[in-house]
XYZ file of C-alpha atoms in Angstrom:
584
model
C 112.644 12.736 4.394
C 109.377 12.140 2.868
C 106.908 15.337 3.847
C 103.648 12.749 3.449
C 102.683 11.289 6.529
C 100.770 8.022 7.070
C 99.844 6.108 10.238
C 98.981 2.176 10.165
C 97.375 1.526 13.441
C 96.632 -2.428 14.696
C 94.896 -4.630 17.216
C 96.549 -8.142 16.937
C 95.453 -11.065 19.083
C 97.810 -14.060 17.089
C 100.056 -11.644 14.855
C 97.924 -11.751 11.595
C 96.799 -8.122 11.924
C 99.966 -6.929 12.730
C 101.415 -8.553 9.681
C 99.179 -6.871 7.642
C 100.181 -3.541 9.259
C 103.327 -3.863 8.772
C 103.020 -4.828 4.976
C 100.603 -1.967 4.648
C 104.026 -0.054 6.116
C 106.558 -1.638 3.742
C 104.578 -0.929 0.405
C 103.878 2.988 2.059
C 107.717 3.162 2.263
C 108.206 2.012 -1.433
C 105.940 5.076 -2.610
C 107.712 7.436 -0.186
C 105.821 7.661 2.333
C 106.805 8.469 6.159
C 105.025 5.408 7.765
C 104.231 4.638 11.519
C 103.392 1.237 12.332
C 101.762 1.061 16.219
C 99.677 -1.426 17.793
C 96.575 1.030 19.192
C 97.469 0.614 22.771
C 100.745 1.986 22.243
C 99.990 4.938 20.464
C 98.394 8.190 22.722
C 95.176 8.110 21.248
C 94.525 12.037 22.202
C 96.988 12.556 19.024
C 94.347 11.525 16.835
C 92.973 14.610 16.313
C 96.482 15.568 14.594
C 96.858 12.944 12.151
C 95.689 13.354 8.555
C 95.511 9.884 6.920
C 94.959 6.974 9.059
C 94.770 2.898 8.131
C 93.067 0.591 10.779
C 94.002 -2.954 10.629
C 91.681 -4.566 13.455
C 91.210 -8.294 14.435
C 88.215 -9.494 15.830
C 88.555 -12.113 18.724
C 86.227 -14.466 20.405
C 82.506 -13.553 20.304
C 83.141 -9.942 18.696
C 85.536 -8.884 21.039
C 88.254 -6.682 20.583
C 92.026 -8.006 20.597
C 94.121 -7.154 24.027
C 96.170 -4.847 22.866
C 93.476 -2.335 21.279
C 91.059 -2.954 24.743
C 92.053 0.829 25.601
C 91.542 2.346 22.529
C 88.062 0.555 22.065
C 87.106 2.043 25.298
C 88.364 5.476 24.777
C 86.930 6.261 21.126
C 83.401 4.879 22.155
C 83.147 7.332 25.259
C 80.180 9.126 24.771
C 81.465 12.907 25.540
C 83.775 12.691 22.445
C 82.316 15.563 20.184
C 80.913 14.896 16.429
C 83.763 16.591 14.864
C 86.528 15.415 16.750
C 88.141 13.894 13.918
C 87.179 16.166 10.823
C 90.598 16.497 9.456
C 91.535 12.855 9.424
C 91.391 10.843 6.436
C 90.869 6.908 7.044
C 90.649 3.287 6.353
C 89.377 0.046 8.196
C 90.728 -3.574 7.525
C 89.129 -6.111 9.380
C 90.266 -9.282 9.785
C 87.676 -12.097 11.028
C 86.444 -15.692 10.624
C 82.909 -15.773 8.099
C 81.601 -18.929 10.321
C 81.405 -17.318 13.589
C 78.333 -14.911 14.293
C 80.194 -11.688 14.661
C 82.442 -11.633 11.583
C 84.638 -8.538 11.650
C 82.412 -6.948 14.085
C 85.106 -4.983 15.266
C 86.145 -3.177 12.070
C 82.780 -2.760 11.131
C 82.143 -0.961 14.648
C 85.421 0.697 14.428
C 84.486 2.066 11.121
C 80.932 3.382 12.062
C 82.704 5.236 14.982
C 84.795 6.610 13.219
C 82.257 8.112 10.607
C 80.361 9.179 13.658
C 83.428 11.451 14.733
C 83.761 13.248 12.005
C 86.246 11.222 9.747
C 86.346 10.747 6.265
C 86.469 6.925 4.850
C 88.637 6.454 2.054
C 86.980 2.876 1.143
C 83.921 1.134 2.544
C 86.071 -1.514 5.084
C 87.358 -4.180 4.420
C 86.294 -7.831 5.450
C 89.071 -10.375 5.519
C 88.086 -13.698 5.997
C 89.990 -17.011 7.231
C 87.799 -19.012 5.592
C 88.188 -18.328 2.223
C 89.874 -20.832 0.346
C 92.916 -18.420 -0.253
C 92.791 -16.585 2.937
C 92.483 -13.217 4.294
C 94.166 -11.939 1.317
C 91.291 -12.617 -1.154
C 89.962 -9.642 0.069
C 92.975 -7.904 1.226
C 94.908 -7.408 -2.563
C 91.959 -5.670 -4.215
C 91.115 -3.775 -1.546
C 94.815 -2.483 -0.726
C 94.813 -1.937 -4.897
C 92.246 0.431 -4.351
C 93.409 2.109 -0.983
C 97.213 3.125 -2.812
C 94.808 4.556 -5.707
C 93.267 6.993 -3.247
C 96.326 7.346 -0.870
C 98.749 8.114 -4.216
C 95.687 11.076 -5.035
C 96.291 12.512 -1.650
C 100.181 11.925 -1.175
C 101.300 11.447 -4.589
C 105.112 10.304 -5.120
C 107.919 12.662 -5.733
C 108.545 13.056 -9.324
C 112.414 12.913 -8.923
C 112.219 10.026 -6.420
C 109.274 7.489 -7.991
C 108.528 3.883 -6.046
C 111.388 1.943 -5.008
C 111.020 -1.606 -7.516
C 109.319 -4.420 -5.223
C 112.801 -6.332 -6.214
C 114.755 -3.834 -4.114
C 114.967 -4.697 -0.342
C 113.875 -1.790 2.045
C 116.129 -1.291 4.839
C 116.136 -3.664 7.946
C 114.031 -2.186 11.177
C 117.452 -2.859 13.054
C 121.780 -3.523 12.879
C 122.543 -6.587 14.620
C 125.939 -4.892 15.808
C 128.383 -8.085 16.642
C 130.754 -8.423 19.321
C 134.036 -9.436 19.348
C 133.787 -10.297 22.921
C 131.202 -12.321 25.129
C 130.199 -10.127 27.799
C 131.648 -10.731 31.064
C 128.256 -10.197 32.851
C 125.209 -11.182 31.036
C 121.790 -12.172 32.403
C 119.492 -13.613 29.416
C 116.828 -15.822 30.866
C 114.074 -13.760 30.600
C 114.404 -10.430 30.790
C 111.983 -8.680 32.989
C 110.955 -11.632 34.508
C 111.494 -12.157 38.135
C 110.710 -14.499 40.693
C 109.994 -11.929 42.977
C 107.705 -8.998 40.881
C 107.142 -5.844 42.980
C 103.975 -5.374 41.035
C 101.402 -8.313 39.177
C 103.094 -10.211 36.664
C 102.361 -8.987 33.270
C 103.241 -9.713 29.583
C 106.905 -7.526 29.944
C 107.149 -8.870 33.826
C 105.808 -12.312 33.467
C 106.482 -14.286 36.549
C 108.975 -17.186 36.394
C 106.827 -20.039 38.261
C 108.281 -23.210 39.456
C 107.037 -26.500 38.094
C 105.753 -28.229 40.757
C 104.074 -31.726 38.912
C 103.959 -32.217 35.391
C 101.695 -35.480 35.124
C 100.308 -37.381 32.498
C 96.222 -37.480 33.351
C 95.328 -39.981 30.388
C 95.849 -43.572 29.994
C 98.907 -44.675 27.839
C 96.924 -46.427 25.394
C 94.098 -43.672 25.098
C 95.193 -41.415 21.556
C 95.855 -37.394 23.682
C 98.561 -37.041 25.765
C 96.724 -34.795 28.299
C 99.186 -33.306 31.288
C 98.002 -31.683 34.456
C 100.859 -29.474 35.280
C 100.936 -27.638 38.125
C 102.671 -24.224 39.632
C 103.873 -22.793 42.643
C 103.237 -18.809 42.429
C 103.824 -18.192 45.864
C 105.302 -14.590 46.224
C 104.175 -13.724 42.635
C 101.157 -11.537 43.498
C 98.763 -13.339 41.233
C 95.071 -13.915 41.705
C 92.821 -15.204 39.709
C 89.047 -16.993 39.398
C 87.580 -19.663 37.999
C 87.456 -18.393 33.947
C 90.511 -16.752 34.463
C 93.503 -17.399 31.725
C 96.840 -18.355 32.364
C 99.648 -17.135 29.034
C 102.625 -18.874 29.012
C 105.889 -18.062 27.318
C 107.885 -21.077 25.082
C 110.676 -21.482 23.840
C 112.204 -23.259 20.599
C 113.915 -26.620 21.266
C 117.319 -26.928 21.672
C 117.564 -29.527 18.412
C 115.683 -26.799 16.325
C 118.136 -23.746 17.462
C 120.920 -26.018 16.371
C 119.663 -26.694 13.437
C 118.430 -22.714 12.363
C 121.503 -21.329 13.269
C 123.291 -23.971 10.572
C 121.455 -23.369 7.998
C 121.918 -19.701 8.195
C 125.723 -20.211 8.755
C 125.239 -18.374 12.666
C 127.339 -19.034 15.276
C 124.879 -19.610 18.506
C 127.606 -18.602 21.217
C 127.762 -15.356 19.033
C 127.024 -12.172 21.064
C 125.329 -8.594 19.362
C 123.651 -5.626 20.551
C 120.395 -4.076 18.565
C 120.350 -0.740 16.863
C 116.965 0.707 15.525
C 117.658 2.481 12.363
C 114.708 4.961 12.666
C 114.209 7.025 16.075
C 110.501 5.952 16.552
C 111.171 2.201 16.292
C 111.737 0.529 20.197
C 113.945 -2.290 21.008
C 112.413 -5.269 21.341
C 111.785 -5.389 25.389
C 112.113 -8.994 25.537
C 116.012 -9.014 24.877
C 118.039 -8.069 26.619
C 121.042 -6.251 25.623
C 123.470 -7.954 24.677
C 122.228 -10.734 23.382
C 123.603 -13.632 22.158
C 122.222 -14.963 19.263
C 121.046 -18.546 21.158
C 118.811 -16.737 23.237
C 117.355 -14.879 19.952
C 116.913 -17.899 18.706
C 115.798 -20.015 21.209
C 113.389 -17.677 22.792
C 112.363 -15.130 20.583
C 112.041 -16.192 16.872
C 109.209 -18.492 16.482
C 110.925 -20.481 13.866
C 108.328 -23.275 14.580
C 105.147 -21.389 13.156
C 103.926 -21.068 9.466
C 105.538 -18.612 7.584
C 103.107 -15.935 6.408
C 102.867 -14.825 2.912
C 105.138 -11.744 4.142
C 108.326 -14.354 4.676
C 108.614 -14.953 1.309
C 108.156 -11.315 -0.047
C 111.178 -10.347 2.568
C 112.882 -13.509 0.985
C 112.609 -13.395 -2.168
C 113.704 -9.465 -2.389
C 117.067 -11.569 -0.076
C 117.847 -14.348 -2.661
C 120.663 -14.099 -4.649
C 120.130 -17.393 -6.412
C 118.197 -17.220 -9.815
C 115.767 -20.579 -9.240
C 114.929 -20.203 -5.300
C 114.164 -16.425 -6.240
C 112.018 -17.188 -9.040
C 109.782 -19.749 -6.451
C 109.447 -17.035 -3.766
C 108.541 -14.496 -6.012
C 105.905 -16.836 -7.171
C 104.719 -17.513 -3.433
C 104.846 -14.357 -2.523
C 102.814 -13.194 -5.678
C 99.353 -12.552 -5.599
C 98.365 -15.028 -8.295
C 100.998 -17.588 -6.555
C 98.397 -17.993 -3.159
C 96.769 -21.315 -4.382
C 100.431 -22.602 -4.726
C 101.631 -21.378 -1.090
C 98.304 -22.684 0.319
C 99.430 -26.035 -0.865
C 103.172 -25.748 -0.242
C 103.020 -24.372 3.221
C 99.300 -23.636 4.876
C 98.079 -27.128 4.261
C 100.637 -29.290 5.346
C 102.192 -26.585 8.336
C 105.205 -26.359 6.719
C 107.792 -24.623 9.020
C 110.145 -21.583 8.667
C 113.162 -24.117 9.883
C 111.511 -26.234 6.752
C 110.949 -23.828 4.618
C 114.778 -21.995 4.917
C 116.223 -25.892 4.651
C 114.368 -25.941 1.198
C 115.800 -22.964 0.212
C 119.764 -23.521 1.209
C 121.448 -21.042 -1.085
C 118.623 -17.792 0.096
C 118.974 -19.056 4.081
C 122.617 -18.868 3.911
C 122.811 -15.048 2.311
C 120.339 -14.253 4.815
C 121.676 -10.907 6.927
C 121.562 -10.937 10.217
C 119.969 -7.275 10.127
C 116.895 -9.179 8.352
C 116.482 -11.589 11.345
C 113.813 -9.716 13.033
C 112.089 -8.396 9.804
C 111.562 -11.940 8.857
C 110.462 -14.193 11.473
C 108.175 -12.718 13.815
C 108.209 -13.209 17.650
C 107.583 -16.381 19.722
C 104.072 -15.320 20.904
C 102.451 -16.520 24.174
C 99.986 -19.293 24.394
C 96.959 -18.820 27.083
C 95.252 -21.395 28.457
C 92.563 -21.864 30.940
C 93.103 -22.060 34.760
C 92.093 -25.580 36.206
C 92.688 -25.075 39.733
C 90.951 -22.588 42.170
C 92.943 -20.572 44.937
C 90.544 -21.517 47.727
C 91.110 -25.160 46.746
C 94.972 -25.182 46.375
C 96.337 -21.636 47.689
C 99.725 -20.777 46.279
C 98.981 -23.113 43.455
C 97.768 -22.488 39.546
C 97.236 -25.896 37.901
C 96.389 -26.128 34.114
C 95.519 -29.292 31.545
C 97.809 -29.465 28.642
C 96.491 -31.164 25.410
C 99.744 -31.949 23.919
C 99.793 -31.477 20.177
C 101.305 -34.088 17.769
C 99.546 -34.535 14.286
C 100.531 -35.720 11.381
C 100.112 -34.578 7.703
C 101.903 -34.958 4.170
C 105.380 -34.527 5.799
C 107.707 -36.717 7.135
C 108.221 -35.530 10.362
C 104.879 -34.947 12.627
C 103.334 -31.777 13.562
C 103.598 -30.506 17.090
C 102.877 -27.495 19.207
C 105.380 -25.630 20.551
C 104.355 -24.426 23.697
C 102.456 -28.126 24.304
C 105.522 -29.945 23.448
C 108.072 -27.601 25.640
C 105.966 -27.975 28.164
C 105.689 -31.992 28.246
C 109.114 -32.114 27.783
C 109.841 -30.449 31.336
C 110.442 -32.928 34.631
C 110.646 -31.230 37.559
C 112.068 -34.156 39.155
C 115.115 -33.851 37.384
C 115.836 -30.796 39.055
C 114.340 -27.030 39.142
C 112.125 -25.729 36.330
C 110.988 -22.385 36.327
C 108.070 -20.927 33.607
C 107.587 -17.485 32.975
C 104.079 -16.724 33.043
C 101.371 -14.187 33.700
C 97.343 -14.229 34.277
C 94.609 -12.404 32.657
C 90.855 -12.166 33.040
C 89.146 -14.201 30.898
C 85.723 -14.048 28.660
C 84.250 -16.729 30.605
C 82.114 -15.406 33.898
C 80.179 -17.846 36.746
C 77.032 -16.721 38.404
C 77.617 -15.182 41.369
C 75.433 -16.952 43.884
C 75.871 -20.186 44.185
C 72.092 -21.282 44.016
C 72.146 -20.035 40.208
C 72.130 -23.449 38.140
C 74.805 -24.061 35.733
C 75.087 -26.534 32.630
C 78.742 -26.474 31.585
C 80.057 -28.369 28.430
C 83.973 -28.565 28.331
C 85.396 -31.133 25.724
C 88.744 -32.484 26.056
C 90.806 -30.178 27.982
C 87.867 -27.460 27.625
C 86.392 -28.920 30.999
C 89.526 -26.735 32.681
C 87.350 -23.689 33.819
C 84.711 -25.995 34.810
C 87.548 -27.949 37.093
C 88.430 -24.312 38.475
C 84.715 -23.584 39.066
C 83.700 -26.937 40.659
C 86.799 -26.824 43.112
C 85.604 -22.907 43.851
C 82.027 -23.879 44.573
C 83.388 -26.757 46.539
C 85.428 -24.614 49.385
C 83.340 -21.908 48.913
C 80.754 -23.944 50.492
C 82.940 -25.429 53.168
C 84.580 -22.403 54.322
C 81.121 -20.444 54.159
C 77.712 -20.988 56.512
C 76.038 -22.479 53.527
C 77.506 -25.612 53.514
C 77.296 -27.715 50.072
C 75.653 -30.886 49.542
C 76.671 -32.856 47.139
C 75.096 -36.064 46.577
C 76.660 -39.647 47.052
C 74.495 -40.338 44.247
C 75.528 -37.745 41.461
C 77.220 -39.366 39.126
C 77.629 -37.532 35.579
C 78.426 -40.381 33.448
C 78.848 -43.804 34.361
C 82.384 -44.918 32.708
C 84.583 -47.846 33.224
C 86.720 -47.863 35.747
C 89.376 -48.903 34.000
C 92.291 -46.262 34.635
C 93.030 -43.515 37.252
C 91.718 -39.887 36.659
C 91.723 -36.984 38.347
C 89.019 -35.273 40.153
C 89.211 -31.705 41.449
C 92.727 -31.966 42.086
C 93.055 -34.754 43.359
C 92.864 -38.766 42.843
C 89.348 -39.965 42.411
C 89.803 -42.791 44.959
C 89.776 -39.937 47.636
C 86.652 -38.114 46.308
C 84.148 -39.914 48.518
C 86.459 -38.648 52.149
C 85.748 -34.696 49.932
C 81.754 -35.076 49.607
C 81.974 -35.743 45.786
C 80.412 -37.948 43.574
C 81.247 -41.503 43.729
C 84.526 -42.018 42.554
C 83.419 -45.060 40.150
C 81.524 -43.166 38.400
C 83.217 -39.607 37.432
C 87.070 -39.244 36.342
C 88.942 -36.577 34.441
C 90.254 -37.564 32.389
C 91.053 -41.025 31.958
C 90.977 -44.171 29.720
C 89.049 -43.477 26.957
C 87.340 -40.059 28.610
C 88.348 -36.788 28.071
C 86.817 -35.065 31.143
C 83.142 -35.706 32.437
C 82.177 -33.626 35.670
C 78.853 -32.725 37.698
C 79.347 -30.669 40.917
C 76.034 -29.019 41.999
C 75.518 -26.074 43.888
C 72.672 -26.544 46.454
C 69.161 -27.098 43.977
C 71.582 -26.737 41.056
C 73.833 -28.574 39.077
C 77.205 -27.781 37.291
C 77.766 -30.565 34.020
C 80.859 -30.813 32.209
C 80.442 -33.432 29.357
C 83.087 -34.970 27.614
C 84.296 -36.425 24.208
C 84.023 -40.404 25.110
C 82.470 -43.335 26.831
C 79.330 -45.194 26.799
C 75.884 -43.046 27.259
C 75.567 -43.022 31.299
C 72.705 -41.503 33.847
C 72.956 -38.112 35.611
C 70.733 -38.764 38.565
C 68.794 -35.798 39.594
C 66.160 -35.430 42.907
C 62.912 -37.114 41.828
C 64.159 -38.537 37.777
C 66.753 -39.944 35.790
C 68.249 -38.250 32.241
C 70.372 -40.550 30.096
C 73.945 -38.340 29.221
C 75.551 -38.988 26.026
C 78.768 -38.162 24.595
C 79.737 -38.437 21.349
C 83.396 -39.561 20.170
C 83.688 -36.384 18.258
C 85.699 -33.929 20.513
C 83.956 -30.788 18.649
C 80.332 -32.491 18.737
C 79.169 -33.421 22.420
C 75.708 -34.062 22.650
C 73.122 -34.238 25.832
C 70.020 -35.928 25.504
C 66.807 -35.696 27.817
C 64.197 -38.573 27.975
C 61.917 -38.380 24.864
C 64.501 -37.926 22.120
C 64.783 -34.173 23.358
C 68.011 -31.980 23.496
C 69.300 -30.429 26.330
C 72.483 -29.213 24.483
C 73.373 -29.693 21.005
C 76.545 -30.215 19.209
């Protein structure tokens, strides 16, 4: 064993960062090097102190927040009692991974960083700033820098002479043995495991609740261009509570056509049952699968063979091709100077793994199993935003599903996975149960209800606004304020030319509810993708949407004309004069 220790750390919010970590961890293992590869939360940050060389590979999320699964960390290294030596001993690096048009690029790496100089630590190389933008990715930045970092790291842990770097050509071992049975097991519950539909404690990520579809309805016209679904769950029994801001994840699963299809091209047999084996003693199990397995479920609801494959896939590939052309290709994609070439085979036009495995037959069919989970990564769950509010609808967690279907270069369209497997679900045709869990989201209301409020949701971003509206709405019939809402309150005067939904419920019953006149507000519906005004008494709550003719938001004593552009990303509000009262 390798004497020369090395620890990659991450914080991943999508699965970049941890990609990165664990290709820092695959080239440490080529130069002999014992490598750990831990996402921050999982790793007992009081060990710190013990470890001598340390690489940080941080996402930053939202407005320069850090990803979930580094939230403890974040708030344990900044404590203010840590002493100024704390980490003297340790040796360390910072990769940051951001997006150069938002405000607070890599703000979490760069904080990280500066922390970590402030506890004593020594920086092998100022950090590094990837960047999404960048015509060839985050790993414009990420090959020089990781040049430079092996440079120092060989100067501290330099490779044993009688050993020397294992050849890039060379696979390293798989993470796991896929150990096949002969036998199905008699008694085998797959589904999901963890997930109950009775949780002793709150649903979580390894627990997620498995929710019963209740409605699953179509909220936009059939001619208008987004299929837009308000779905809705019952969670009674589950434990969950939530606000208006909240976030709701969701866990898909690959369609039943596509599972078919993998599991052909790699020559697997989908009825086929294994068990896992980690072939290192710090490596866990995958808690989402259950043991055994059988290789549909692994398939179906763990391998997101629907996503993009990362510049990693075809490293892992091409080192797994035994056919002289197809290797030469991946070894060319997978190559640094190759990135312009992958950008245009597979980034631009969202070229699949199923797509990209069909175009290479002869590799996908001398694919081990063992490899499986080294080169696909995980089905990861998609969040949305809560669109219902407990006090309106108890027992009930609605959202508002943009479905995605796009088309580019390729035959077949583009569509979201969790979007699609979620349209695709009837719950009149007979049970359908989700798993899912909540989470707190970044997105917090005023407390007092007389605190005014201009909100600007586009599209299916008016679905915290929905949740708020419906809050402020019982909140002020159940409490001794009551709320007044005005007959006369109309946010934007649109055609009534389809059905839309208002608040939860049909917009011909939102006059018998106190809310604005029902020809006047809908969300969405033909040709609208959400407009909403809901004031608090002396203050008003404005959702704006991506459509429709300019209308008039009537307040006490004047008039303001409302616009909306067509542009989903652009909504504009305009005040008498030719001011702005919110920009695109």
């Amino acid at each position: 064993m390798p004497s020369s220790r090395l620890l990659v750390l991450f914080g991943s919010q999508t699965g970049t960062a941890q990609d990165v970590s664990e290709r820092l961890g695959r080239e440490a293992r080529r130069r002999r090097l014992d490598c750990r590869v831990q996402a921050l939360d999982s790793y007992p940050v009081v060990n710190l102190i013990n470890e001598p060389l340390v690489i940080f590979v941080c996402a930053t999320t939202g407005q320069g927040d850090p990803p979930d699964n580094m939230k403890s960390f974040w708030r344990f290294i900044f404590r203010k009692n840590l002493p100024s030596t704390a980490l003297c001993q340790m040796d360390f690096a910072v990769l940051g991974l951001g997006d150069s048009s938002y405000t607070k690029f890599n703000f979490v790496a760069k904080k990280l960083h500066r922390r970590l100089l402030q506890l004593g630590g020594a920086a092998l190389l100022p950090v590094c700033l990837g960047d999404d933008q960048h015509e060839l990715g985050p790993d414009a930045a990420i090959d020089p820098w990781l040049h430079n970092l092996w440079e120092k790291v060989l100067e501290l842990c330099p490779v044993p002479f009688d050993l020397g770097v294992i050849p890039p050509e060379v696979p390293l071992p798989s993470k796991f043995t896929l150990q096949l049975l002969q036998e199905a097991p008699r008694e085998c519950s797959e589904g999901q495991p963890g997930a109950r539909t009775d949780p002793p404690s709150p649903p979580s990520e390894l627990q997620p609740f498995l929710a019963r579809m209740v409605t699953n309805q179509r909220v936009t016209g059939p001619s208008h261009f987004q299929d837009v679904r308000l779905i809705e769950f019952d969670i009674s029994g589950s434990g969950i509570s939530f606000v208006a801001g909240d976030v709701v994840l969701i866990q898909p699963e690959n369609t039943a056509r596509h599972v078919q299809h993998f599991c052909q091209v790699l020559g697997l047999d989908p009825d086929q049952y294994f068990t896992l084996q980690p072939r290192e003693p710090h490596v866990p199990c995958p808690e989402r699968l259950p043991q055994p397995c059988s290789v549909r479920h692994l398939v179906s609801q763990y391998l997101d063979i629907a996503s993009v494959p990362r510049r990693s896939f075809f490293e892992l590939l091409a080192c797994l091709s035994p056919h002289e052309l197809e290797r030469e290709k991946l070894l060319e994609f997978s190559s640094a100077a190759g990135q312009e070439a992958l950008h245009e085979y597979c980034s631009r036009p969202r070229r699949t793994i199923l797509e990209v495995l069909c175009d290479f037959p002869h590799t996908a069919a001398a694919i081990p199993p063992d490899y499986l989970l080294d080169l696909i990564p995980p089905v990861r769950p998609r969040a949305f935003s809560i669109a219902s509010s407990l006090l309106a609808h108890p027992a009930r967690l609605q959202i508002l599903v943009a479905v995605v279907k796009y088309q580019t270069r390729l035959k077949e369209p583009r569509r979201g996975l969790c979007s699609s497997w979620l349209a695709s679900l009837d719950p009149a045709q007979g049970p359908v149960r989700v798993p899912l869990w909540v989470r707190p989201g970044s997105l917090t209301l005023p407390q007092t209800p007389d605190t005014p409020v201009i909100m600007v949701g586009p599209g299916t971003g008016v679905a915290p606004f929905r949740a708020a509206v419906q809050e402020r709405v019982a909140q002020g019939q159940r409490g001794s304020r009551p709320l007044h809402l005005p007959r006369e309150l109309p946010v934007l005067r649109l055609p009534p030319a389809g059905p839309g939904l208002l608040l939860g419920g049909r917009v011909d019953g939102a006059g018998a509810e106190g809310l604005p006149d029902p020809g006047h507000s809908i969300l969405p519906g033909a040709g609208a993708e959400g407009v909403r005004a809901a004031p608090a008494p002396r203050a008003w709550a404005t959702g704006v949407g991506a459509a429709g003719p300019p209308g008039r938001l009537l307040l006490p004593g004047r008039q303001c004309q409302v616009h909306a552009s067509r542009c989903v990303r652009s909504p504009a509000v305009h005040l008498p004069g030719g001011r702005w009262a919110l920009g695109p």
